[in-house]
Short mmCIF file of C-alpha atoms and ligand atoms in Angstrom, two decimals:
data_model
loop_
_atom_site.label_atom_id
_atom_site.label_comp_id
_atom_site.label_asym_id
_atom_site.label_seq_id
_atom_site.Cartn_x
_atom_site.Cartn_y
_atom_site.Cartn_z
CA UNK A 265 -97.91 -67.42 -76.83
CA UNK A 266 -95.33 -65.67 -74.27
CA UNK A 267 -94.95 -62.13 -74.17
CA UNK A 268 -92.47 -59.22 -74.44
CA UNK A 269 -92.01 -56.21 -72.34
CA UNK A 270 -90.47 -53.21 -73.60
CA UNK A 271 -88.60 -50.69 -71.53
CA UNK A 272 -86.40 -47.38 -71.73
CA UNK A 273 -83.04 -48.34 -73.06
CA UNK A 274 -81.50 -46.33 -69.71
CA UNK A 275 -82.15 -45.30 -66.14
CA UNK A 276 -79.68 -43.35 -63.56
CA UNK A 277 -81.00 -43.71 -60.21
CA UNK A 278 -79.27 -41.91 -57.08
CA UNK A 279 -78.55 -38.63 -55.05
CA UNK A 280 -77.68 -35.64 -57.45
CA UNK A 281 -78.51 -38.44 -60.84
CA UNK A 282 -79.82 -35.40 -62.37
CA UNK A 283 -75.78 -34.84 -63.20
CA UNK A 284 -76.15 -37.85 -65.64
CA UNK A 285 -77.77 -35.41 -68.23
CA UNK A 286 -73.95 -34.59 -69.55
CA UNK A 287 -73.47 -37.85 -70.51
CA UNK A 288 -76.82 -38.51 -72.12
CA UNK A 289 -76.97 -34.87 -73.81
CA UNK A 290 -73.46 -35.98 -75.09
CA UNK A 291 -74.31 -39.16 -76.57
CA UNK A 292 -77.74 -38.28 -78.05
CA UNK A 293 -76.19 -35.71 -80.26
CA UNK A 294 -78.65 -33.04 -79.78
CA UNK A 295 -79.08 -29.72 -81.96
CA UNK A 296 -81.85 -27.89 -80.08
CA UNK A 297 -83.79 -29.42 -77.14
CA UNK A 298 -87.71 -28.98 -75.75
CA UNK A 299 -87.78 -28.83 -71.98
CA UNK A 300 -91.33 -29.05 -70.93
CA UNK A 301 -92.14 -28.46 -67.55
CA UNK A 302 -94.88 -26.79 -65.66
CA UNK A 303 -95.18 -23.41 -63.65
CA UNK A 304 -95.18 -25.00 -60.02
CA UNK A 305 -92.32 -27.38 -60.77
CA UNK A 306 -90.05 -24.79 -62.47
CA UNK A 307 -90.68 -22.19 -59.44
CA UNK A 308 -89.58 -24.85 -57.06
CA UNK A 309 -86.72 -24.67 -58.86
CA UNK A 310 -86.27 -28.05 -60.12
CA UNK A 311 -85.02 -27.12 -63.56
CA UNK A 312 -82.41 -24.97 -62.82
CA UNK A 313 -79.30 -27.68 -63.00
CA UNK A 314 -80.95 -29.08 -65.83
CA UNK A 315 -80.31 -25.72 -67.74
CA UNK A 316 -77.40 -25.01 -66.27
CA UNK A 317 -76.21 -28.24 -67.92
CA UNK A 318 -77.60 -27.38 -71.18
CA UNK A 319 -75.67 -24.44 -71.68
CA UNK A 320 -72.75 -26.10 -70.88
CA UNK A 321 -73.31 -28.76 -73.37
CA UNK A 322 -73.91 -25.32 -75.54
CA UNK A 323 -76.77 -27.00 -76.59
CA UNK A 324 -79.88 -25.08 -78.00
CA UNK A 325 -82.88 -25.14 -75.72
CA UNK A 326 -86.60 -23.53 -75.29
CA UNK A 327 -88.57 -23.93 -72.41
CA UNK A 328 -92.48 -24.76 -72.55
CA UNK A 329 -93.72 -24.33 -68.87
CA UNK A 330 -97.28 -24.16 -70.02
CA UNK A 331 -98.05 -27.88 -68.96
CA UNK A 332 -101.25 -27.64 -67.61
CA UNK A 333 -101.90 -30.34 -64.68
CA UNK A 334 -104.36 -33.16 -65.28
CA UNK A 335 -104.32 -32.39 -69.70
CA UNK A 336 -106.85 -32.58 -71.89
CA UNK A 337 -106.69 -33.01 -75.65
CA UNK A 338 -106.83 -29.27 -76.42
CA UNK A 339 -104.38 -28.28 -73.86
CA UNK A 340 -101.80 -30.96 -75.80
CA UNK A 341 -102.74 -29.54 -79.24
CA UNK A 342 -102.54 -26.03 -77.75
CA UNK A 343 -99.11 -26.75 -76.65
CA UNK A 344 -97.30 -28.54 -79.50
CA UNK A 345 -98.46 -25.61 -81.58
CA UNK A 346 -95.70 -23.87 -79.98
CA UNK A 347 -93.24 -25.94 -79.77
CA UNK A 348 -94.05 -26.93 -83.95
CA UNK A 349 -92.15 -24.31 -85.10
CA UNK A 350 -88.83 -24.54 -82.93
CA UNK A 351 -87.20 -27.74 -84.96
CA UNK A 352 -86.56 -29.51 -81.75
CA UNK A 353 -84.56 -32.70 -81.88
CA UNK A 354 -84.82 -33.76 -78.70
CA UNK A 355 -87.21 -33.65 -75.60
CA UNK A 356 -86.54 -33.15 -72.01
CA UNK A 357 -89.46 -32.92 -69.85
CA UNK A 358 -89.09 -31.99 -65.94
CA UNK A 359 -92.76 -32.48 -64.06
CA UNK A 360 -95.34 -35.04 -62.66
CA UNK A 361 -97.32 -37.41 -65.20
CA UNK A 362 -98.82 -34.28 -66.40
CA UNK A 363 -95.95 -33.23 -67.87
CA UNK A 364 -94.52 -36.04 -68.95
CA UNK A 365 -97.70 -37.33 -70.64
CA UNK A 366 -97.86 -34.03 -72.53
CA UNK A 367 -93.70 -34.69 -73.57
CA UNK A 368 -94.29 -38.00 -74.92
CA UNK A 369 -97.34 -36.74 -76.71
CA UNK A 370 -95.35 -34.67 -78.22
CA UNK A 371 -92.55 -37.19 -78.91
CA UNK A 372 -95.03 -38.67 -81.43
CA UNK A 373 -96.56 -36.09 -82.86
CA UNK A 374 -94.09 -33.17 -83.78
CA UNK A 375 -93.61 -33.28 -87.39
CA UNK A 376 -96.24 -36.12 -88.00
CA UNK A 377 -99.15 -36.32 -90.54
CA UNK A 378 -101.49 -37.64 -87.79
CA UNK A 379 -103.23 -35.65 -85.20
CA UNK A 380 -103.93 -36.05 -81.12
CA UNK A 381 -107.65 -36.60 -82.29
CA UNK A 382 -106.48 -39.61 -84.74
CA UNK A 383 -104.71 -41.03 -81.76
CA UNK A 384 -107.79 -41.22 -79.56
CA UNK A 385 -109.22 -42.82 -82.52
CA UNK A 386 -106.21 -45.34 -83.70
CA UNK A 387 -103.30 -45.14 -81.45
CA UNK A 388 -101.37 -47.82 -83.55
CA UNK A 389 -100.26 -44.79 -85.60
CA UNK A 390 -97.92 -43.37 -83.09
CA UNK A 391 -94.35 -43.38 -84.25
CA UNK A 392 -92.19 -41.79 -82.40
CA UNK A 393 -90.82 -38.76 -84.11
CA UNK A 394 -88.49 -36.81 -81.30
CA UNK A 395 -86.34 -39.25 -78.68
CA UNK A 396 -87.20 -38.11 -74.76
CA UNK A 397 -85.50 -38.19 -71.33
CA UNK A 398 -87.53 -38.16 -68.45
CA UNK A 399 -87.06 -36.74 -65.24
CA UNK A 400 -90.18 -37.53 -62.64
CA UNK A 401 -90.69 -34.67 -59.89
CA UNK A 402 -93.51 -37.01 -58.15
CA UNK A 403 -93.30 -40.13 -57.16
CA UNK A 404 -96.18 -41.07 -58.89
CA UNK A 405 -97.02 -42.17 -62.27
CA UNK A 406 -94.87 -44.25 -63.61
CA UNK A 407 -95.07 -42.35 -66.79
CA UNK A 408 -91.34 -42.04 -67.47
CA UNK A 409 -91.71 -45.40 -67.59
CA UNK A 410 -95.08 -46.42 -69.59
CA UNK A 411 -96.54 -46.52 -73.21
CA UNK A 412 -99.34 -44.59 -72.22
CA UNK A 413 -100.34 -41.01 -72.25
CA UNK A 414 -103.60 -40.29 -69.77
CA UNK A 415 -105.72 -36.87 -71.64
CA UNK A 416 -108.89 -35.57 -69.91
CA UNK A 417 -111.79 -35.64 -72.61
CA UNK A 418 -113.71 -32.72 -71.64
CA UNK A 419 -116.49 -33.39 -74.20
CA UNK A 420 -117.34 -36.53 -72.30
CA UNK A 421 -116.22 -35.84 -68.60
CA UNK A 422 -113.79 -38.50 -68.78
CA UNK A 423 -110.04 -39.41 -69.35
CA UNK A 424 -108.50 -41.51 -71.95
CA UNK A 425 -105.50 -43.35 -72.28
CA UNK A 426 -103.51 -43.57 -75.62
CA UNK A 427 -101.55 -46.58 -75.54
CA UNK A 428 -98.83 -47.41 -77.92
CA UNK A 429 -94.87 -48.47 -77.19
CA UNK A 430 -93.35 -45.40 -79.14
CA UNK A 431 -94.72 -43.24 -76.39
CA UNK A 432 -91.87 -45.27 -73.97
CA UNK A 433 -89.78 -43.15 -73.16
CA UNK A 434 -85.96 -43.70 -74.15
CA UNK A 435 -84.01 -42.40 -71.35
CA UNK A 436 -84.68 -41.67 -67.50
CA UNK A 437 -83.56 -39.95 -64.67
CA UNK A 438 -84.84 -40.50 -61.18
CA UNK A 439 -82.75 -38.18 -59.18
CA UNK A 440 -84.45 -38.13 -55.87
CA UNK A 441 -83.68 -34.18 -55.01
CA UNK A 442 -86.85 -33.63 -56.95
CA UNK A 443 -89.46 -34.78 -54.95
CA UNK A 444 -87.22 -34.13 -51.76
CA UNK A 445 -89.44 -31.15 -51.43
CA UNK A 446 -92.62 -32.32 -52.47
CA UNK A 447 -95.89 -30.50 -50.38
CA UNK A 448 -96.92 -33.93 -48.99
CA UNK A 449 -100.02 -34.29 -49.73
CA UNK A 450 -98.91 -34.44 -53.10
CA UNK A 451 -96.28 -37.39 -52.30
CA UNK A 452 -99.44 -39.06 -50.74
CA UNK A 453 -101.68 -39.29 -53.45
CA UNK A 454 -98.77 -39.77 -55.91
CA UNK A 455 -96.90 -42.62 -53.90
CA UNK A 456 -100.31 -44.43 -53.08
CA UNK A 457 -100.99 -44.21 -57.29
CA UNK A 458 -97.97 -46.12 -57.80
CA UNK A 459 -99.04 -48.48 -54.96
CA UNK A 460 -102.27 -48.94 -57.28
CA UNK A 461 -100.48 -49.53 -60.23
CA UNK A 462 -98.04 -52.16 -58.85
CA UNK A 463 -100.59 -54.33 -57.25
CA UNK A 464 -103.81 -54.26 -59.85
CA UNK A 465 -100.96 -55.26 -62.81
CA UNK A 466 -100.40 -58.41 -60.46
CA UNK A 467 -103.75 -59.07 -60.09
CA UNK A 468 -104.89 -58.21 -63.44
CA UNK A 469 -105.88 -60.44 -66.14
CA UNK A 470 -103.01 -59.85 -68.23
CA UNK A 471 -100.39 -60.17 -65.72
CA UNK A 472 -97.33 -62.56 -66.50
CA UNK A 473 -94.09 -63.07 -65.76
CA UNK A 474 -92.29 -60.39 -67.02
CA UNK A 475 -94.83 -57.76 -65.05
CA UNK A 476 -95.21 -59.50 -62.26
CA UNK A 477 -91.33 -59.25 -61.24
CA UNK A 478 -91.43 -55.55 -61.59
CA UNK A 479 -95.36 -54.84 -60.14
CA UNK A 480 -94.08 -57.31 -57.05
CA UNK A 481 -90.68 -55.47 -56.06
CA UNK A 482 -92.46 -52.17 -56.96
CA UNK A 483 -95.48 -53.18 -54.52
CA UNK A 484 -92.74 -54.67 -51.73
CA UNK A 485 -91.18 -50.87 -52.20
CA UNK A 486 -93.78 -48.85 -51.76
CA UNK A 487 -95.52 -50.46 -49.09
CA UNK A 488 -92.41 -50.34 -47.16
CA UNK A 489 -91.95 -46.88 -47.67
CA UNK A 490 -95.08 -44.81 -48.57
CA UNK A 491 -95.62 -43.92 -44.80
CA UNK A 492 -92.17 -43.50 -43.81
CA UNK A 493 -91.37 -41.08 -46.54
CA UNK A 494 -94.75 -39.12 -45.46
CA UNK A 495 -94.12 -38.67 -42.30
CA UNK A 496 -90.40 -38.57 -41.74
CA UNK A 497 -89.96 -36.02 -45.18
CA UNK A 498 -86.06 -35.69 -45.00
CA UNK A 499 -85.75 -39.79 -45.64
CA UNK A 500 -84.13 -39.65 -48.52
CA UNK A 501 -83.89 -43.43 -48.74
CA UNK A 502 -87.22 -43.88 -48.66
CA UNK A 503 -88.04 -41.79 -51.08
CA UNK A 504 -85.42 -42.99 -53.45
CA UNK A 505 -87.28 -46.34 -53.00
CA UNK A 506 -90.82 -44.46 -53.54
CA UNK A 507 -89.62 -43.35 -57.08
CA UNK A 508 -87.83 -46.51 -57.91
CA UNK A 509 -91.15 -48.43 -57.16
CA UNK A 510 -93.03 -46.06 -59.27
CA UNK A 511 -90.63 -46.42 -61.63
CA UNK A 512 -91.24 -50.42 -61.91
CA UNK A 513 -94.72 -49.78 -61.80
CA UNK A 514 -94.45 -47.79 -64.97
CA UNK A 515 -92.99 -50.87 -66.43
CA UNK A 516 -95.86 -53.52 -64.99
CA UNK A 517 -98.13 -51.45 -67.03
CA UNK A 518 -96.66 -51.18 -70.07
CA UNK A 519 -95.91 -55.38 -69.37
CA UNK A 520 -99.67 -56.17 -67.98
CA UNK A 521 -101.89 -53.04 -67.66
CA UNK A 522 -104.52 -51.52 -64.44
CA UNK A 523 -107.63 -53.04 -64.02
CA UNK A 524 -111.03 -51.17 -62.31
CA UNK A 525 -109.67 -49.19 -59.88
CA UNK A 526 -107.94 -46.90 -62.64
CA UNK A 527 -110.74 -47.43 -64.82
CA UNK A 528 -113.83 -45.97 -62.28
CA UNK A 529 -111.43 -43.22 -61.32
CA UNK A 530 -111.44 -41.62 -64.98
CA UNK A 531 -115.12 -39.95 -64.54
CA UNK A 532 -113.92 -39.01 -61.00
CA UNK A 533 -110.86 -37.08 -62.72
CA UNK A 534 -112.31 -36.29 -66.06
CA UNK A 535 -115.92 -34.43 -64.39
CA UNK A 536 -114.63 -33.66 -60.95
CA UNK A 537 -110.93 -32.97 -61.40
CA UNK A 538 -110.34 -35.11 -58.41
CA UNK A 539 -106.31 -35.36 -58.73
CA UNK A 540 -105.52 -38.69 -60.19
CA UNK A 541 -103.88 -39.97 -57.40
CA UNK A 542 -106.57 -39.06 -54.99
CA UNK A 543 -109.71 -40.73 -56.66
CA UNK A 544 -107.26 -43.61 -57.24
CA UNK A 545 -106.86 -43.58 -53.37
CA UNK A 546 -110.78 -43.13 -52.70
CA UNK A 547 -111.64 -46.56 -54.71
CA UNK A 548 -108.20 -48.90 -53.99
CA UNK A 549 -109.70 -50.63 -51.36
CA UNK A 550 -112.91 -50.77 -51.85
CA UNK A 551 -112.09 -52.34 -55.41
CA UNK A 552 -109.78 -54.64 -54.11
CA UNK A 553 -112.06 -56.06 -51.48
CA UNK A 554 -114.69 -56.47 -54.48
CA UNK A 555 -111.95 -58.44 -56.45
CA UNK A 556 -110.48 -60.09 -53.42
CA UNK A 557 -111.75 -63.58 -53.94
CA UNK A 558 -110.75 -63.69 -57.90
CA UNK A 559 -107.14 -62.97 -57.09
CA UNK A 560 -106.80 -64.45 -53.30
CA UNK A 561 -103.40 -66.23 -54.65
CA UNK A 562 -102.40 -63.14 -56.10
CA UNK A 563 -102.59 -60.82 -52.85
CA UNK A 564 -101.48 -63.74 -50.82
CA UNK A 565 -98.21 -63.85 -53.03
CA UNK A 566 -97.76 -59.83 -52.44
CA UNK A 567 -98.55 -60.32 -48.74
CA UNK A 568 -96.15 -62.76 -48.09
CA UNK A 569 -93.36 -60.14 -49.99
CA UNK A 570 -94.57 -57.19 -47.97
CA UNK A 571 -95.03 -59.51 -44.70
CA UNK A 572 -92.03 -62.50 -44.70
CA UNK A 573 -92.30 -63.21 -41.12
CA UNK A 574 -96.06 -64.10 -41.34
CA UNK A 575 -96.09 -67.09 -43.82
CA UNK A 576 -98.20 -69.58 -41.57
CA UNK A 577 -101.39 -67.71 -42.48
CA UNK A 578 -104.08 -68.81 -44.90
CA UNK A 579 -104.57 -67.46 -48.13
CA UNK A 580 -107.81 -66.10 -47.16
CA UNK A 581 -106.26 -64.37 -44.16
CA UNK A 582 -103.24 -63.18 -46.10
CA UNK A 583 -105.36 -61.36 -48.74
CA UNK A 584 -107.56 -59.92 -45.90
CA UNK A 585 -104.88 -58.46 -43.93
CA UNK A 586 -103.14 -56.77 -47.69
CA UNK A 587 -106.13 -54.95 -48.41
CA UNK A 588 -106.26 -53.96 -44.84
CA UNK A 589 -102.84 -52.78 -45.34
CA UNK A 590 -104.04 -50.79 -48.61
CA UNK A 591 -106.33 -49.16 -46.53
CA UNK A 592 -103.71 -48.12 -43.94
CA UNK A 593 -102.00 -46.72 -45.92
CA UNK A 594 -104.18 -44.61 -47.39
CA UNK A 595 -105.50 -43.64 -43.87
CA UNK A 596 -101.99 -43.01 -42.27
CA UNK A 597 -101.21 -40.58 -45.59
CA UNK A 598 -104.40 -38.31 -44.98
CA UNK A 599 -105.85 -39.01 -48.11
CA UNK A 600 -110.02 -37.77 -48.01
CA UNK A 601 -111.60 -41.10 -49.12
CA UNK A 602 -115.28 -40.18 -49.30
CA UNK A 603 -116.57 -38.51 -52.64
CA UNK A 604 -118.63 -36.07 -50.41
CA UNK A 605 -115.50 -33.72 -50.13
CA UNK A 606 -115.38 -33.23 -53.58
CA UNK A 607 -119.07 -32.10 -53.97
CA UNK A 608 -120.42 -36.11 -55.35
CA UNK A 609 -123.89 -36.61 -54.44
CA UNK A 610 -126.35 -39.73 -54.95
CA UNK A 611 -127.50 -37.38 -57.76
CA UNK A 612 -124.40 -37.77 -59.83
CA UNK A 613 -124.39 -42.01 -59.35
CA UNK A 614 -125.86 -42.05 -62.48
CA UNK A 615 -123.39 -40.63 -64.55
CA UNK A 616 -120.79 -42.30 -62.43
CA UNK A 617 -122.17 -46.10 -63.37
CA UNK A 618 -122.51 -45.02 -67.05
CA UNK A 619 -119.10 -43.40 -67.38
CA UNK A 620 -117.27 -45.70 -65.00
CA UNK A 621 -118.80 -49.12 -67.32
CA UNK A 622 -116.85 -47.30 -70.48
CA UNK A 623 -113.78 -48.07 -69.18
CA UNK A 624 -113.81 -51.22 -70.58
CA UNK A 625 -110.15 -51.08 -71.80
CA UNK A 626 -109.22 -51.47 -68.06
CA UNK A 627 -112.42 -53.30 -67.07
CA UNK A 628 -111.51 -56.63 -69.54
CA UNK A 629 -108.25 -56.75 -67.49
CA UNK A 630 -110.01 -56.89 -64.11
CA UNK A 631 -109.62 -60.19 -62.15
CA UNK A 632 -113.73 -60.42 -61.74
CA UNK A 633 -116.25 -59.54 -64.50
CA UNK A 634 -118.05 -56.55 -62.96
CA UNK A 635 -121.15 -55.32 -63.65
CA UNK A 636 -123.38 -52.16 -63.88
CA UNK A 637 -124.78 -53.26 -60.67
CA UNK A 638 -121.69 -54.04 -59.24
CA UNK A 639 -119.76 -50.30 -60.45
CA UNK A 640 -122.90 -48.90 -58.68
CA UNK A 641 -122.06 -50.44 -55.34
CA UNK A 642 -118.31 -49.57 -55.26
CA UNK A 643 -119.39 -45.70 -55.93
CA UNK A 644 -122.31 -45.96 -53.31
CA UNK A 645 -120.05 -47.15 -50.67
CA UNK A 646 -117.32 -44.17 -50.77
CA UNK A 647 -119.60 -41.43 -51.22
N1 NAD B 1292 -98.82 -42.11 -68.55
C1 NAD B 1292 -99.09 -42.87 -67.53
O1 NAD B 1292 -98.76 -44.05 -67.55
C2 NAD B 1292 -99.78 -42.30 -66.34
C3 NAD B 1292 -99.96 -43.09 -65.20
C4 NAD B 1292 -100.64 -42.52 -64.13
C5 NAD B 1292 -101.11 -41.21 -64.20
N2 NAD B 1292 -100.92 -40.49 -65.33
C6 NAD B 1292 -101.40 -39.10 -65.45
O2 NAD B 1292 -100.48 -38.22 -64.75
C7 NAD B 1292 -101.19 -37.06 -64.32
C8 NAD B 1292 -100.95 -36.82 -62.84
O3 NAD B 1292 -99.57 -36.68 -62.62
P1 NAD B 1292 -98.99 -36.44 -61.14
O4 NAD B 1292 -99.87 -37.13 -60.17
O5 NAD B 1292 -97.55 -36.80 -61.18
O6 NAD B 1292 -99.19 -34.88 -60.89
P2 NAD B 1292 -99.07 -33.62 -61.86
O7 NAD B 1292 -98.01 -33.81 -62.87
O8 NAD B 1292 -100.44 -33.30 -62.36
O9 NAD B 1292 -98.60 -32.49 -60.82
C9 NAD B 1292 -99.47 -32.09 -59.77
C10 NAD B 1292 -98.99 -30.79 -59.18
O10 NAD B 1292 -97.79 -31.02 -58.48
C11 NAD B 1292 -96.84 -30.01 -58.77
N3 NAD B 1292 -95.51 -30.64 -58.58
C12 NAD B 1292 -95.00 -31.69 -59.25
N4 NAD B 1292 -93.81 -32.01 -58.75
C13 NAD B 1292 -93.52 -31.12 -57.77
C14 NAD B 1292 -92.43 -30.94 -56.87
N5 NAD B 1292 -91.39 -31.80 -56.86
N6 NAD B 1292 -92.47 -29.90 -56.01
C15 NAD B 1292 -93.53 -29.08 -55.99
N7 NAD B 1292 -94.62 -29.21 -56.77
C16 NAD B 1292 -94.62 -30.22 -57.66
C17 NAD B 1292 -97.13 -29.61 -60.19
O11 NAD B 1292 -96.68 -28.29 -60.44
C18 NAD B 1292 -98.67 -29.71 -60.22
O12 NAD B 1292 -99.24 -28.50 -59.77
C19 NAD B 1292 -102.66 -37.32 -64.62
O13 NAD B 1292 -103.05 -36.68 -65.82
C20 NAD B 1292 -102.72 -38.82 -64.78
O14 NAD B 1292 -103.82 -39.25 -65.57
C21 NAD B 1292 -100.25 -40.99 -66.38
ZN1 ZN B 1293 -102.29 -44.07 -62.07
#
């Protein structure tokens, strides 16, 4: 049947990129522009040229730095009450995936008959109402790249994703002077979430060509850089690299999609407001040894990107020695990986297994069928 992949029409990479916003305020012909941000990113400063450009371009602006980190529904509804009545024709949203997923929520629902709640229910209504540029301050999600928007449903201690391709965003700026401060934990938990995304769209179910060029170069990235960036934090380079490869992970979801380590992290974000990144971190390896076997050619094919001057090894061996890598890296960035830290107890397994077997959006696209049983296990074994 083939398939398709859709993408943002433009991207400006580089040093100082954030100077492309001229030219794309210019061309979009913009009367009055949203800039949505959050309180920690906008005190680090990381809007100011931004503005600064805006009134040059004596263009119209309001600034919602309410963005709440880690959303949930009612924080989005909250939020695009305000910005309702400001006749906005054009979104610019500075921040993490928090941020951005609250932007292109927005994007799609501004001046719209349908609500967020209609969304969760039927996401095929999204159309997108207000174009958006995107400017990532982590290096991280992938959102600026994806047709997804990730909201915390408090009402059943888990997180949701609301898929549809009007949410892509149109254009994007990955200028890497934002994250050239980032507190590094932060760019730990962030670059090792864009590590996860890369690598479970090339093993996942729907993988195919199209994803698999972006999730492999994205993978090949990170991995070469994840640990230099963390502990050398003035390589630049490296971090350029970091956001590029989060960047093509963005578009390996949108082109394939993540499989069960995304999935059993929800409850861990949605009940325990683990940071995304983090309980992503906690279960990469240990769901990647559990999938091993069911995508050995798969992790063999990343291993020999990551590794050229080992291709004599078996597959077997190659797929080992990548999830050992996986859990280097996670190791070498400081990331806690039992559950203990955050409070999890055998008492809460319960929940866990229930909550974590909903996620069967992301559980049909993992590369072996897993179980109650089996979701049990992978939670015993990092608490
Ligand atoms: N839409 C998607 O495809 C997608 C993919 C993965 C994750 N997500 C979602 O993204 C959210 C997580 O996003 P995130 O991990 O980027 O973090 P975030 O946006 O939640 O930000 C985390 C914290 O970092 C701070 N911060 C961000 N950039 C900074 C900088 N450069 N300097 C200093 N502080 C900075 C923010 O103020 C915030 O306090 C979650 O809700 C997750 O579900 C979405
Ligand atoms: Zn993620």
């Amino acid at each position: 049947m083939g398939c398709s992949l859709q993408i943002p029409a433009s991207v400006h990479v580089g040093i100082n990129s954030i100077e492309k916003l001229t030219e794309v305020i210019c061309h979009t012909v913009a009367t009055k522009v949203a800039l949505f941000t959050d309180k920690g990113v906008r005190e680090a400063g990381l809007c100011n040229r931004a503005i600064e450009i805006l009134s040059e371009q004596n263009v119209a602006y309001e600034i919602f730095d309410s963005v709440i980190a880690e959303p949930s529904f009612h924080d989005i509804e909250h939020i695009i009450k305000q910005v309702s009545d400001t006749n906005v024709d054009l979104i610019l949203a500075i921040g993490g995936g928090s941020v951005m997923d609250t932007a292109k929520l927005a994007s799609v629902l501004l001046g719209s008959t349908y609500t967020i709640l209609d969304l969760i229910d039927d996401a095929s209504l999204a159309k997108k109402m207000v174009r958006t540029i995107m400017v990532p301050t982590t290096c991280g999600t992938g959102s600026e790249a994806t047709c997804n928007a990730i909201i915390s449903i408090p009402e059943e201690s888990s997180k949701k994703g609301i898929v549809n391709i009007s949410l892509i965003p149109d254009e994007v700026i990955l200028d890497v002077q934002m994250i050239e401060k980032l507190p590094k934990s932060i760019l730990a938990a962030t670059g090792v979430d864009a590590l996860a995304h890369c690598v479970e769209c090339f093993t996942g179910k729907k993988a195919n060509i199209l994803s698999d060029a972006y999730a492999k170069v994205g993978a090949s990235l990170i991995f070469s850089n994840l640990v230099k960036a963390y502990t050398n934090p003035d390589d630049l380079e490296a971090k350029l690299s970091l956001m590029v490869g989060a960047y093509f992970g963005g578009i390996a979801i949108t082109g394939s999609g993540t499989t069960a380590v995304h999935g059993l992290s929800y409850p861990l974000g949605g009940k325990y407001h683990i940071p995304h990144g983090v309980s992503n971190a906690i279960l990469f390896a240990p769901v990647m040894n559990f999938n091993r076997k069911s995508c050995q050619p798969q992790l063999a094919q990343l291993f020999d990107t990551v590794n050229p001057c080992m291709p004599n090894l078996d597959e077997d061996t190659k797929s080992r020695y990548l999830v050992d890598q996986i859990t280097e890296i996670v190791r070498a960035t400081e990331i806690p990986v039992s559950l203990k830290k955050f409070g999890i107890d055998k008492t809460d397994l319960d929940f866990l297994v229930k909550a974590g077997f909903q996620q069967q959006r992301l559980l049909a696209n993992n590369p072996k069928l897993m179980s109650e049983n089996d979701i049990q296990m992978i939670y015993e074994s990092v608490l």
